Coordinates of C-alpha atoms and ligand atoms in Angstrom, one line a residue:
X3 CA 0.0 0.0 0.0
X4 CA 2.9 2.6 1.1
X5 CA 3.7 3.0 -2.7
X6 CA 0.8 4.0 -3.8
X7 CA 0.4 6.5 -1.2
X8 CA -0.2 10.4 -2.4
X9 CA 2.0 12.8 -1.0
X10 CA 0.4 15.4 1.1
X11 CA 2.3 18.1 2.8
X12 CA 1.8 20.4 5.6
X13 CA 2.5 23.9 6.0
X14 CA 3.1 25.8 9.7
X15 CA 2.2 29.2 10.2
X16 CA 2.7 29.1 13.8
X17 CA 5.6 32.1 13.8
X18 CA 3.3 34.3 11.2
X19 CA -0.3 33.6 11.5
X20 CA 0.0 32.7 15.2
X21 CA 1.8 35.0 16.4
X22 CA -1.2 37.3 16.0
X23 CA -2.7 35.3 19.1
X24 CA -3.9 37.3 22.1
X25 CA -0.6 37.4 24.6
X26 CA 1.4 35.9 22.5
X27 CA 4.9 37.9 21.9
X28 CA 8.2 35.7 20.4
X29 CA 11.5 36.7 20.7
X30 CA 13.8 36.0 17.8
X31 CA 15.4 33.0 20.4
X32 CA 11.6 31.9 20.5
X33 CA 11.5 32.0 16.7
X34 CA 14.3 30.1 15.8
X35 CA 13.7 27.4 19.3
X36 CA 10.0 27.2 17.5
X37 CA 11.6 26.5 13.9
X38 CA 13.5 23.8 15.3
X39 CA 10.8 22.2 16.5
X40 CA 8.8 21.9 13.4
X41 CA 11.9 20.7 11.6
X42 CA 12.4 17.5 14.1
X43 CA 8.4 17.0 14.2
X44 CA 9.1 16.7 9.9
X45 CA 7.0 19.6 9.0
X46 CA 7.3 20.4 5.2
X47 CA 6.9 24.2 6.0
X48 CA 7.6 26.5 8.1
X49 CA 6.6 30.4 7.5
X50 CA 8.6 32.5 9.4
X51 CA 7.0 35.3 8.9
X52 CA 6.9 38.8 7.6
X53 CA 10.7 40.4 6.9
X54 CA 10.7 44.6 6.6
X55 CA 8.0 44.3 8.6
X56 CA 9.5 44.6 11.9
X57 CA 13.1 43.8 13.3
X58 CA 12.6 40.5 14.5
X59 CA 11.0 38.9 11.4
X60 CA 13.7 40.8 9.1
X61 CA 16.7 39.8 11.7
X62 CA 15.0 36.4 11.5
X63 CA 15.2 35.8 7.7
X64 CA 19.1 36.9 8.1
X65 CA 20.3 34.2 10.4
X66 CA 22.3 30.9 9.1
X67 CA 20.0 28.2 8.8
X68 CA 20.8 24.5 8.5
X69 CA 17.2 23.1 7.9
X70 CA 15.4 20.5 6.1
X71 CA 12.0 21.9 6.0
X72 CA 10.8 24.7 3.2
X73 CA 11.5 28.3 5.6
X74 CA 9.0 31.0 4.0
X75 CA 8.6 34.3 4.2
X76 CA 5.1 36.0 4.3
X77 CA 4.6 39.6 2.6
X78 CA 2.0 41.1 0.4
X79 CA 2.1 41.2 -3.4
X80 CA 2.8 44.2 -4.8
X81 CA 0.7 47.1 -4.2
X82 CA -1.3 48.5 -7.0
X83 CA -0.6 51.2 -9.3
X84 CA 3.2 50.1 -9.0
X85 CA 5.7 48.3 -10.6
X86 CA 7.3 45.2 -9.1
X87 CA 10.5 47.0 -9.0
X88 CA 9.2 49.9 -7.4
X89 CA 7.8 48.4 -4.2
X90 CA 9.7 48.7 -0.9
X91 CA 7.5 46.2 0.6
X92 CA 8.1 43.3 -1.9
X93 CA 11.5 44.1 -2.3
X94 CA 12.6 43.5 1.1
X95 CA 10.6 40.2 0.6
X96 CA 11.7 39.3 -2.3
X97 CA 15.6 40.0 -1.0
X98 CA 15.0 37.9 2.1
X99 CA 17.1 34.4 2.6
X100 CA 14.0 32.5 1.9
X101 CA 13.3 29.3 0.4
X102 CA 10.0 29.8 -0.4
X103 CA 7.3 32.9 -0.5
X104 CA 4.2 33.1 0.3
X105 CA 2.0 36.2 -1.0
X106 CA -1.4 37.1 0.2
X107 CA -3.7 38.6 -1.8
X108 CA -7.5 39.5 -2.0
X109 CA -9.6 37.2 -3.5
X110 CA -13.4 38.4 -2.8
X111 CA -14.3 41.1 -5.3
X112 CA -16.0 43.4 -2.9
X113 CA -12.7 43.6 -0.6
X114 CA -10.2 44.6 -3.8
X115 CA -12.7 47.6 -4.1
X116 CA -13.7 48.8 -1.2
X117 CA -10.0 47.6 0.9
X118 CA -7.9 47.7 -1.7
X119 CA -9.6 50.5 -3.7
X120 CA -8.3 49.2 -7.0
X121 CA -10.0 47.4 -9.8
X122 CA -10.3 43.8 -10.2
X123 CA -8.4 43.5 -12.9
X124 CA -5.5 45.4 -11.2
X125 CA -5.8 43.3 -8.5
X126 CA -5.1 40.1 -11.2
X127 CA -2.2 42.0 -12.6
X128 CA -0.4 42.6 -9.4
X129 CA -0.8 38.2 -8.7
X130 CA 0.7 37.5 -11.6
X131 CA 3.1 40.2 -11.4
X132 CA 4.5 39.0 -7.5
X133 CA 4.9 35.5 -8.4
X134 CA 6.5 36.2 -11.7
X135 CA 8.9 37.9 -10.0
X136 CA 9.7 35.8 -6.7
X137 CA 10.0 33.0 -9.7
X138 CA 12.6 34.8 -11.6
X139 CA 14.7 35.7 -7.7
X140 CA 14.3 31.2 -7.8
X141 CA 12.2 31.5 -4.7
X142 CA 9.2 28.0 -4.6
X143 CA 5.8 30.2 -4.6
X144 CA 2.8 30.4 -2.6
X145 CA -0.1 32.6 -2.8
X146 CA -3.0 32.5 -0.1
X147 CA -6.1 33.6 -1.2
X148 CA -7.4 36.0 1.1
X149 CA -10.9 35.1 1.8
X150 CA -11.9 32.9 -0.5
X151 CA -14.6 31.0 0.8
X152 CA -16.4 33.9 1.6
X153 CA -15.4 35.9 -1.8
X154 CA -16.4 32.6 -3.6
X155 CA -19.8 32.5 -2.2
X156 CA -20.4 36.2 -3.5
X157 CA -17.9 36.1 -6.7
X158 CA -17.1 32.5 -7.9
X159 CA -15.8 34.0 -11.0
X160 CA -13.6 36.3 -9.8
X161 CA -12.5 34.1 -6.4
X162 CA -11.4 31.7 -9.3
X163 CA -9.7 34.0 -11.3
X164 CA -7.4 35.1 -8.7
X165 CA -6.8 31.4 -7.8
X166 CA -5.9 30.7 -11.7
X167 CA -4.2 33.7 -12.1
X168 CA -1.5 32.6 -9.4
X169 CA -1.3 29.3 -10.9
X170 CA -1.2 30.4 -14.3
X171 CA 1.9 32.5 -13.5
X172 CA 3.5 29.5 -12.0
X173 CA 3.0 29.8 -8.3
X174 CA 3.8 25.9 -6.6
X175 CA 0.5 26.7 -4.4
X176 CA -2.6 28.1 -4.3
X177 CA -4.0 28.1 -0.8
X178 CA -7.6 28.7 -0.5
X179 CA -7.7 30.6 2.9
X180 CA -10.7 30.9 5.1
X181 CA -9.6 34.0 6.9
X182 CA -12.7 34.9 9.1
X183 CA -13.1 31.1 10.3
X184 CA -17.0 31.0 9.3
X185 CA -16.8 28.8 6.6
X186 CA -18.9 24.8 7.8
X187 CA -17.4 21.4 6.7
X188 CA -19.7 20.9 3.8
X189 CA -19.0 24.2 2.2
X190 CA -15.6 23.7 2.3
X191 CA -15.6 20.1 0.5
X192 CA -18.5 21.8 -2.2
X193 CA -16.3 24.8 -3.1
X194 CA -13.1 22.5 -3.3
X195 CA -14.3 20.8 -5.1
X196 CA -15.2 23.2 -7.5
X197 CA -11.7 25.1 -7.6
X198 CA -10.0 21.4 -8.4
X199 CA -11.9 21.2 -11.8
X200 CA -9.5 24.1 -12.7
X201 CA -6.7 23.9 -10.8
X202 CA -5.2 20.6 -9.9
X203 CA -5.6 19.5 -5.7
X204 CA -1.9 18.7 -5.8
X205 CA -1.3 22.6 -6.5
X206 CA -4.1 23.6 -3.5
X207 CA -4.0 24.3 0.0
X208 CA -6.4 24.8 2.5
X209 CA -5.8 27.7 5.5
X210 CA -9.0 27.6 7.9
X211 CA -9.9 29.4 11.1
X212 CA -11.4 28.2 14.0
X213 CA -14.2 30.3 14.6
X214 CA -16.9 27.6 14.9
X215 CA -14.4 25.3 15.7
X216 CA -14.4 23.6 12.7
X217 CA -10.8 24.1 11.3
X218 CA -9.4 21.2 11.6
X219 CA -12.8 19.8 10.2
X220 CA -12.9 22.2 7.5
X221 CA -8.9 21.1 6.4
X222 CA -10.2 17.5 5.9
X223 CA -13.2 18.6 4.2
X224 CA -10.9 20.2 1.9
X225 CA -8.5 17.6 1.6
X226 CA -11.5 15.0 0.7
X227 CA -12.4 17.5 -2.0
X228 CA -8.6 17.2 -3.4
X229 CA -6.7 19.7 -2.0
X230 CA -3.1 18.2 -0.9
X231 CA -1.6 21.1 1.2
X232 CA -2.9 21.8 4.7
X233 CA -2.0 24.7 7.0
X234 CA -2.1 25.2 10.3
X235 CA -0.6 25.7 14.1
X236 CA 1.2 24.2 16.9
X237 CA -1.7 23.5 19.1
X238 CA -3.9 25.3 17.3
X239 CA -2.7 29.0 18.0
X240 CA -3.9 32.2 15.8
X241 CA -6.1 35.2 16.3
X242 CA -9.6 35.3 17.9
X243 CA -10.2 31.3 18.4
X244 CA -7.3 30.4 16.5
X245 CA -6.0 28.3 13.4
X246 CA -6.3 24.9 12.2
X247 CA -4.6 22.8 15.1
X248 CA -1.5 20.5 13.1
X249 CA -1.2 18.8 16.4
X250 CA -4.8 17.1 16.2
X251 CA -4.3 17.2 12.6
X252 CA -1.2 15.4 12.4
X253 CA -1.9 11.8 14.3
X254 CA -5.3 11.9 12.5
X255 CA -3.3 12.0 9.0
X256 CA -1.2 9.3 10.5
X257 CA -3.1 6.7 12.8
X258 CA -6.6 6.7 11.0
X259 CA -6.6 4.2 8.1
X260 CA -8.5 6.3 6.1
X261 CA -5.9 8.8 5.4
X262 CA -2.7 6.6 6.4
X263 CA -3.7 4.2 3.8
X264 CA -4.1 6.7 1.2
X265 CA -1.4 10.3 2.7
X266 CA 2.0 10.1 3.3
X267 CA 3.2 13.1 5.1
X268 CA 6.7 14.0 6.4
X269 CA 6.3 13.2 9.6
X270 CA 7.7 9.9 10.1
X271 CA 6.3 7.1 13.0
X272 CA 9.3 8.1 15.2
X273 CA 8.6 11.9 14.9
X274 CA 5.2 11.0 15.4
X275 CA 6.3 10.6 19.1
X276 CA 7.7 13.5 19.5
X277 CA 4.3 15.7 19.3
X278 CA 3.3 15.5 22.8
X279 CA 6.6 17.0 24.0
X280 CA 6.6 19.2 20.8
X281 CA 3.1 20.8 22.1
X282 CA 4.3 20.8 25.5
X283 CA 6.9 22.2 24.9
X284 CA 5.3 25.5 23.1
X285 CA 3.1 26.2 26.1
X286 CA 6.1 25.7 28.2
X287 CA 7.7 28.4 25.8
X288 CA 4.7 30.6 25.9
X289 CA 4.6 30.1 29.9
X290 CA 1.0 28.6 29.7
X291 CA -0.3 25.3 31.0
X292 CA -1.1 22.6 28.5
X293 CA -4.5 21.6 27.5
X294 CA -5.7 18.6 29.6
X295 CA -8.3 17.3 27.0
X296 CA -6.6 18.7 24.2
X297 CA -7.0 15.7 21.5
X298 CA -4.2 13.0 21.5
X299 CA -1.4 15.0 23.6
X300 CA -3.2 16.2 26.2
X301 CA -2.5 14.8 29.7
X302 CA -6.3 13.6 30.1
X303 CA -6.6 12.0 26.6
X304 CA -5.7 8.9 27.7
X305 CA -7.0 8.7 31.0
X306 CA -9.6 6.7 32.8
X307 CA -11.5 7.1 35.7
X308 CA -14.2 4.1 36.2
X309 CA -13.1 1.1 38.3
X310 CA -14.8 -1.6 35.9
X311 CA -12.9 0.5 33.1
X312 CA -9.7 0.1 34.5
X313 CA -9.7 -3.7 34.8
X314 CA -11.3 -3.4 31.1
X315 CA -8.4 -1.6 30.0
X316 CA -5.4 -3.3 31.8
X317 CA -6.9 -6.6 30.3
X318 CA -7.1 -5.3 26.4
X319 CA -6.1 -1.3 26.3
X320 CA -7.8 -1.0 22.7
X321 CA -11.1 -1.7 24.7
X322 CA -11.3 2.1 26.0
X323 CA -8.8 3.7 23.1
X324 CA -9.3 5.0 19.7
X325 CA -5.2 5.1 19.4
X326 CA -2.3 3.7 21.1
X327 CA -1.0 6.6 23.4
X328 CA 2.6 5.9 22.9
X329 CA 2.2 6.4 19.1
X330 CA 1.8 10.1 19.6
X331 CA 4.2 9.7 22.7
X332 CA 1.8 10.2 25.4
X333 CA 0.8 8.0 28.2
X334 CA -2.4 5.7 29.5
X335 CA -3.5 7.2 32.8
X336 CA -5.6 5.3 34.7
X337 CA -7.0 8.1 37.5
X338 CA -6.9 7.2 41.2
X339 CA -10.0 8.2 42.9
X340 CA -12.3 7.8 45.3
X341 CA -14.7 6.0 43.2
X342 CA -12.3 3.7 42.0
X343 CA -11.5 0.6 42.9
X344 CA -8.2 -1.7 43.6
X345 CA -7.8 -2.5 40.0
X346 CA -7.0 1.5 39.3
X347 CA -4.1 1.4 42.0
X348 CA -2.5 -1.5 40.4
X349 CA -2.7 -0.3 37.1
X350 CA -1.0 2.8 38.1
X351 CA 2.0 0.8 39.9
X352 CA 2.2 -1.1 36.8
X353 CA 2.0 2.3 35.1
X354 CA 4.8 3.7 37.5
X355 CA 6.9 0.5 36.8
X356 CA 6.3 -0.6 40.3
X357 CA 5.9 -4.7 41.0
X358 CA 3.6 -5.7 43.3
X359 CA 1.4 -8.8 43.8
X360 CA -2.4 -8.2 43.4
X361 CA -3.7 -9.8 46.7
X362 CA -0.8 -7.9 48.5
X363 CA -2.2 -6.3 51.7
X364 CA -0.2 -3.4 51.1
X365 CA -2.1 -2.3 47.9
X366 CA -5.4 -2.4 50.3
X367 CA -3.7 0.1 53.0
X368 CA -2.6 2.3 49.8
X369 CA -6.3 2.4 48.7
X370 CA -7.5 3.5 52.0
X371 CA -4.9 5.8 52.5
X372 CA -5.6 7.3 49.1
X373 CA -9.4 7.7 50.1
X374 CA -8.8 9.3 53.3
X375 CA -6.5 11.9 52.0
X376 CA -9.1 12.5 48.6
X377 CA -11.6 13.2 51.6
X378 CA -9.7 15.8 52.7
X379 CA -9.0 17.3 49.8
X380 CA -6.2 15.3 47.9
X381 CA -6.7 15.3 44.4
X382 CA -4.1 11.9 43.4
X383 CA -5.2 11.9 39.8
X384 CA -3.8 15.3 38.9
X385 CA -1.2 14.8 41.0
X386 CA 0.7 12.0 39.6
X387 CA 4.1 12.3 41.3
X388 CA 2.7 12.7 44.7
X389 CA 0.8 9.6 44.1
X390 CA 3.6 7.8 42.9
X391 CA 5.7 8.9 45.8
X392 CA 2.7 8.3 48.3
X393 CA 2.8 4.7 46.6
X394 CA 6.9 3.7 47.2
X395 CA 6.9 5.1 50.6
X396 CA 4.0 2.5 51.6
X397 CA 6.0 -0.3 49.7
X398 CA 8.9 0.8 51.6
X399 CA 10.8 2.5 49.0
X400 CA 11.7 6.2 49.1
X401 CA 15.1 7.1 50.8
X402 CA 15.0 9.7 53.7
X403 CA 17.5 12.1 51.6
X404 CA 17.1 15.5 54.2
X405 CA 15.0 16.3 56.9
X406 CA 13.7 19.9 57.0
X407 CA 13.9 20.6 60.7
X408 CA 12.4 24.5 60.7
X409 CA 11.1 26.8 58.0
X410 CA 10.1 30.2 59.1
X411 CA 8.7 32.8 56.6
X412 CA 8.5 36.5 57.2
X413 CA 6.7 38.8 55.0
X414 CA 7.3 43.0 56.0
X415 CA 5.8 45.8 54.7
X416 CA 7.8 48.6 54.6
X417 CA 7.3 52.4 53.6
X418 CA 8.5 53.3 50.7
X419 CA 12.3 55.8 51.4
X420 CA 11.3 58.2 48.5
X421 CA 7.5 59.3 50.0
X422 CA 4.9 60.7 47.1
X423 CA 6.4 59.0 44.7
X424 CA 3.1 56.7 43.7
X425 CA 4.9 53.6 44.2
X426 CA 3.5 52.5 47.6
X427 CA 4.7 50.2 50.3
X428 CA 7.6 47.8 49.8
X429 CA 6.5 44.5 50.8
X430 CA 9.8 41.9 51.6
X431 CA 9.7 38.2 51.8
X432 CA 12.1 36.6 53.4
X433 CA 12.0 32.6 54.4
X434 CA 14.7 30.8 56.6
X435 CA 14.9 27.0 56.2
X436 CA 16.8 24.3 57.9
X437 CA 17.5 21.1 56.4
X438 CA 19.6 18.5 58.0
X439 CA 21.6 16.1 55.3
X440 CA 22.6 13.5 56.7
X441 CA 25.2 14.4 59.6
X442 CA 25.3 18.3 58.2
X443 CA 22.9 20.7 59.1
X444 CA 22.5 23.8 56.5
X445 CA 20.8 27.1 57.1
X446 CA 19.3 28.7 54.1
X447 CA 17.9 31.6 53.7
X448 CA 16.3 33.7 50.8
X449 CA 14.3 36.4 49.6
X450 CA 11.1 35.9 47.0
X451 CA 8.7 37.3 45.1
X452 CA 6.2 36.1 47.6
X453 CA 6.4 33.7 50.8
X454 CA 6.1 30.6 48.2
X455 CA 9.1 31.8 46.2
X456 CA 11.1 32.7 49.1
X457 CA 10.1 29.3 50.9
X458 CA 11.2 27.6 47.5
X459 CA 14.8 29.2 47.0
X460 CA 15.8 28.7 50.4
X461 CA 14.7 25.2 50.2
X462 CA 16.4 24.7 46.9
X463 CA 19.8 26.7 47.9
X464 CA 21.6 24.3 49.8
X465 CA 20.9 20.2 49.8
X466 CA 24.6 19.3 50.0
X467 CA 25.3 16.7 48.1
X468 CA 21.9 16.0 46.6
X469 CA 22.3 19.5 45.5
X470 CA 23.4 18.2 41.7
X471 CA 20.2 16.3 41.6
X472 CA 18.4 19.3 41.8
X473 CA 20.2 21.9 39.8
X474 CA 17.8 21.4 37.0
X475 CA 14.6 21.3 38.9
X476 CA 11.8 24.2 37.8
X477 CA 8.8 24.9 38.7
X478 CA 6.7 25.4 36.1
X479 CA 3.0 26.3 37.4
X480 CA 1.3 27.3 41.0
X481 CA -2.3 27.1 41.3
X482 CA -4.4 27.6 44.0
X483 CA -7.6 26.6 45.5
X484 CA -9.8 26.8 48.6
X485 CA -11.7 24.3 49.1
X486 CA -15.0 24.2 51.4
X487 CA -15.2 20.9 52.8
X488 CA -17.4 21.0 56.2
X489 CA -16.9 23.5 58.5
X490 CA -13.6 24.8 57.4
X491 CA -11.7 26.2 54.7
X492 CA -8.5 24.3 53.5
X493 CA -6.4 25.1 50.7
X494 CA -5.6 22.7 48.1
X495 CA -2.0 23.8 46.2
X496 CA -1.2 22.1 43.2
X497 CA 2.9 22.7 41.4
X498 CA 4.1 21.8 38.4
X499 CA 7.5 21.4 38.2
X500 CA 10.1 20.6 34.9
X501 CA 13.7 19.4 34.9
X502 CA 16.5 19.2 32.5
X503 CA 15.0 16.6 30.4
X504 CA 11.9 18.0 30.1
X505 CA 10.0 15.6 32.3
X506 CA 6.9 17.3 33.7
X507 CA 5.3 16.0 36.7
X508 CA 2.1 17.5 39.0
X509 CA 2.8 17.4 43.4
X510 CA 0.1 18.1 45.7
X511 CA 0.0 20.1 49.5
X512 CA -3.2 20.3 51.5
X513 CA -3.7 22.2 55.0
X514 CA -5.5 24.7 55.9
X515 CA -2.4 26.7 56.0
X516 CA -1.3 27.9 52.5
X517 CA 2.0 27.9 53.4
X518 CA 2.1 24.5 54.7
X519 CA 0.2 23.3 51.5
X520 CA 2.7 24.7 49.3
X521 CA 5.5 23.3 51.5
X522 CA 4.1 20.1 51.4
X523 CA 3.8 20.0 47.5
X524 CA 7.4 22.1 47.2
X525 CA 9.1 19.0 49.5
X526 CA 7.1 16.3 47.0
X527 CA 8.7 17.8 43.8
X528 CA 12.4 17.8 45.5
X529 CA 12.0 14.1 46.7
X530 CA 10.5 13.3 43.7
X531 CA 12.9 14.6 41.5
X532 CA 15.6 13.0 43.9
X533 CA 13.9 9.1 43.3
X534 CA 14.0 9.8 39.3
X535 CA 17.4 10.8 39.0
X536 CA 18.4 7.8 41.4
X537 CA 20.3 10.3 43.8
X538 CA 22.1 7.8 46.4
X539 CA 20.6 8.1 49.7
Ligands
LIG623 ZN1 -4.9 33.2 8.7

């Protein structure tokens, strides 16, 4: 079957398109971190952006590259009533170290008048003009159709013409572009359909939006109706509610027969693994939490919860999956909670890689224990590495590494030396910890940005010799939440935390102290990172 397969390619506009989303600001390191990333994960694409438009993007385009993906730059085609050669704007783009260009252009009829205030015709000259001469500079061509779907519902004719006119004059691609994101499936595969009577689908692309959150939809319906380029973002980001999400996109193309059996793509079976990290890794980037149920990578898209479904699954996983988790390099997760039963605490030893005998009593005590603390507010199943340390120290198996022997945290406010200014009172945090390694005994003290930060650099300063373990530890993510359970208030903290190989893992603190809640869940992530890199107790 593989060699019969049609070639389909995809096309990131992650660093152009999505860096119009709300918050969302990259650095030229982010830039070229990001390109990276699509080139491992096999991406056939990767638009950089938009050089001369601002320093970055142009700065960008200058740098050395050593890639095997198509690096594009994004500009406008040349603006009418001009000559090609007397266009500032699409000569910085066409001078740009670029494999490839792609133009944009307007392709509803009432937009080239009323926008662009030029005729239609002018509008067709200036196509054909821009890719004639990114052709002759020996650039690959693209042109996105500015919205097409919507100009083809009121001009069919002329959405066409712009279409043919960039094909005519030799441009590699022709991407129909749904730029408000209103366009429905059926539409999509209708109109398509239409446009590959006169230009072949291995010359078109599909761009959608998500605004009824139908883009990646809307790219299949397109790819159905022949088109054979698809473009999209890194977990879906773009303006308003985003672009067509390559990371749901992606496994789809590969694990579901009815594209794998008929697509090849560039993203092989072993970069297929790499997505989960790859879309972790963004957010990380972008300092934002990953999407729990987002499709496929996210950290609840494998994960179970009912008792009977756990034995179900631990029996035959396809029972309860529609793909295998490790194909797209995330993980089963079978959740620990109060309404499950003793088959979900062995399936997550087994998941943990801990061996322990099904009728052992031990496993009962676990389950208990778990229960009482999920009572009180303990929330295992989010908290994986609490759980799994919870687990080994019932089983007998977690080192005492340090004992913290007295914390004491101190937040001051102060006035402010130069009065009037507007700045208000100076508020210090200071937090003094002592942890005994051992035979030693350090004293460590630190200020933070906050009585959690200052209890977590002093507790990080010193650990003597575990202190190399640790030098790569980060936390990642804080959150917060009070929970009313009976008469009183306790506080549940949750911390993410990262280390040098970009293992992610959740620990858990409850008490109705908030500071003892976050200690709690500070001292699970040290241990815990001290158990995975096999520190000697
Ligand atoms: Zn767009």
């Amino acid at each position: 079957m593989a060699a019969g397969r049609e070639r389909l390619y995809l096309f990131d506009t992650t660093l152009r398109d999505g860096a119009q989303t709300n918050g969302v600001d990259f650095t030229l390191t982010d830039k070229l971190a990001i390109t990276r990333m699509l080139d491992d994960l096999g991406i056939d694409y990767v638009e950089g952006g938009y050089p001369g438009a601002n320093p970055a993007d142009t700065q960008l385009f200058a740098e050395p590259r050593m890639l095997r993906t198509t690096f594009t730059a994004f500009g406008m085609t040349r603006r009418p009533g001009r000559s090609t050669s007397n266009d500032p704007g699409l000569a910085a783009l066409l001078e740009a170290k670029a494999d490839a260009i792609c133009f944009v252009a307007k392709s509803w009829d009432y937009h080239v008048r009323v926008a662009l205030e030029t005729t239609l015709e002018e509008n067709l000259a200036s196509i054909r003009d821009s890719v004639k001469a990114a052709l002759a500079k020996g650039r690959e061509v693209l042109l996105d159709c500015e919205h097409f779907f919507d100009g083809y519902k009121a001009n069919p004719q002329y959405a066409l013409a712009c279409a043919k006119a960039a094909y005519e004059a030799g441009a590699r691609w022709v991407v129909l572009c749904d730029t408000n994101g209103g366009a429905l499936p059926h539409e999509v595969e209708a109109i398509v359909r239409e446009v590959v009577k006169h230009i072949p689908g291995g010359n078109v692309g599909i761009h959608a939006h998500n605004d009824t959150e139908q883009a990646v939809a809307n790219s299949f319906a397109a790819v159905r109706a022949g088109a054979r380029q698809i473009q999209g973002t890194l977990n879906g980001l773009g303006e308003r509610c985003g672009n067509a999400n390559l990371v749901s996109i992606i496994p789809t193309l590969k694990l579901k027969p009815e594209y794998a059996e008929v697509f090849e793509i560039g993203v092989s079976d072993e970069q297929l693994k790499k997505l989960s990290h790859t879309s972790h890794e963004l957010d990380e980037r972008l300092n934002r939490s990953p999407n729990r149920h987002a499709p496929y990578v996210g950290e609840s898209a494998f994960a179970t919860k009912a008792g009977i479904h756990a034995s179900a699954i631990m029996k035959e996983p396809a029972t309860y999956e529609h793909v295998a988790p490790d194909a797209v390099g995330n993980k089963r997760k079978l959740l620990v909670s109060d309404q499950a039963g003793r088959s979900n605490v062995l399936a997550e030893l087994e998941r943990i890689g801990i061996a322990v005998d099904r009728n052992d009593p031990r496993v009962g005590r676990l389950l208990d224990v778990v229960k009482e603390r999920e009572a009180i507010g303990y929330a295992y199943e989010t908290a994986d590495a609490s759980f799994e340390l919870l687990a080994r120290r019932m089983l007998g198996t977690v080192p005492k590494f340090f004992d913290v022997t007295y914390f004491d945290v101190k937040v001051e406010q102060r006035a402010q030396n130069g009065h009037g200014q507007g700045t208000g009172p100076e508020v210090l945090t200071t937090a003094v910890v002592k942890v005994k390694v051992g035979n030693e005994t350090f004293i460590n003290a630190a200020e933070g940005n906050g009585p959690v930060n200052a209890l977590d650099v002093a507790l990080r300063k010193d650990l003597g010799k575990f202190q190399k373990f640790i030098a790569g530890l980060k936390l990642t993510d804080y959150r917060v939440r009070i929970l009313n359970s009976g008469t009183e208030a306790v506080t549940r903290v949750l911390i993410e935390s990262e280390d040098e190989t970009g293992e992610h893992w959740t620990t858990i603190g409850v008490s109705p102290n908030i500071i003892d809640a976050s200690f709690q869940a500070l001292m699970d992530s040290i241990v815990y990172k001290l158990v995975r890199s096999g520190a000697p107790a």
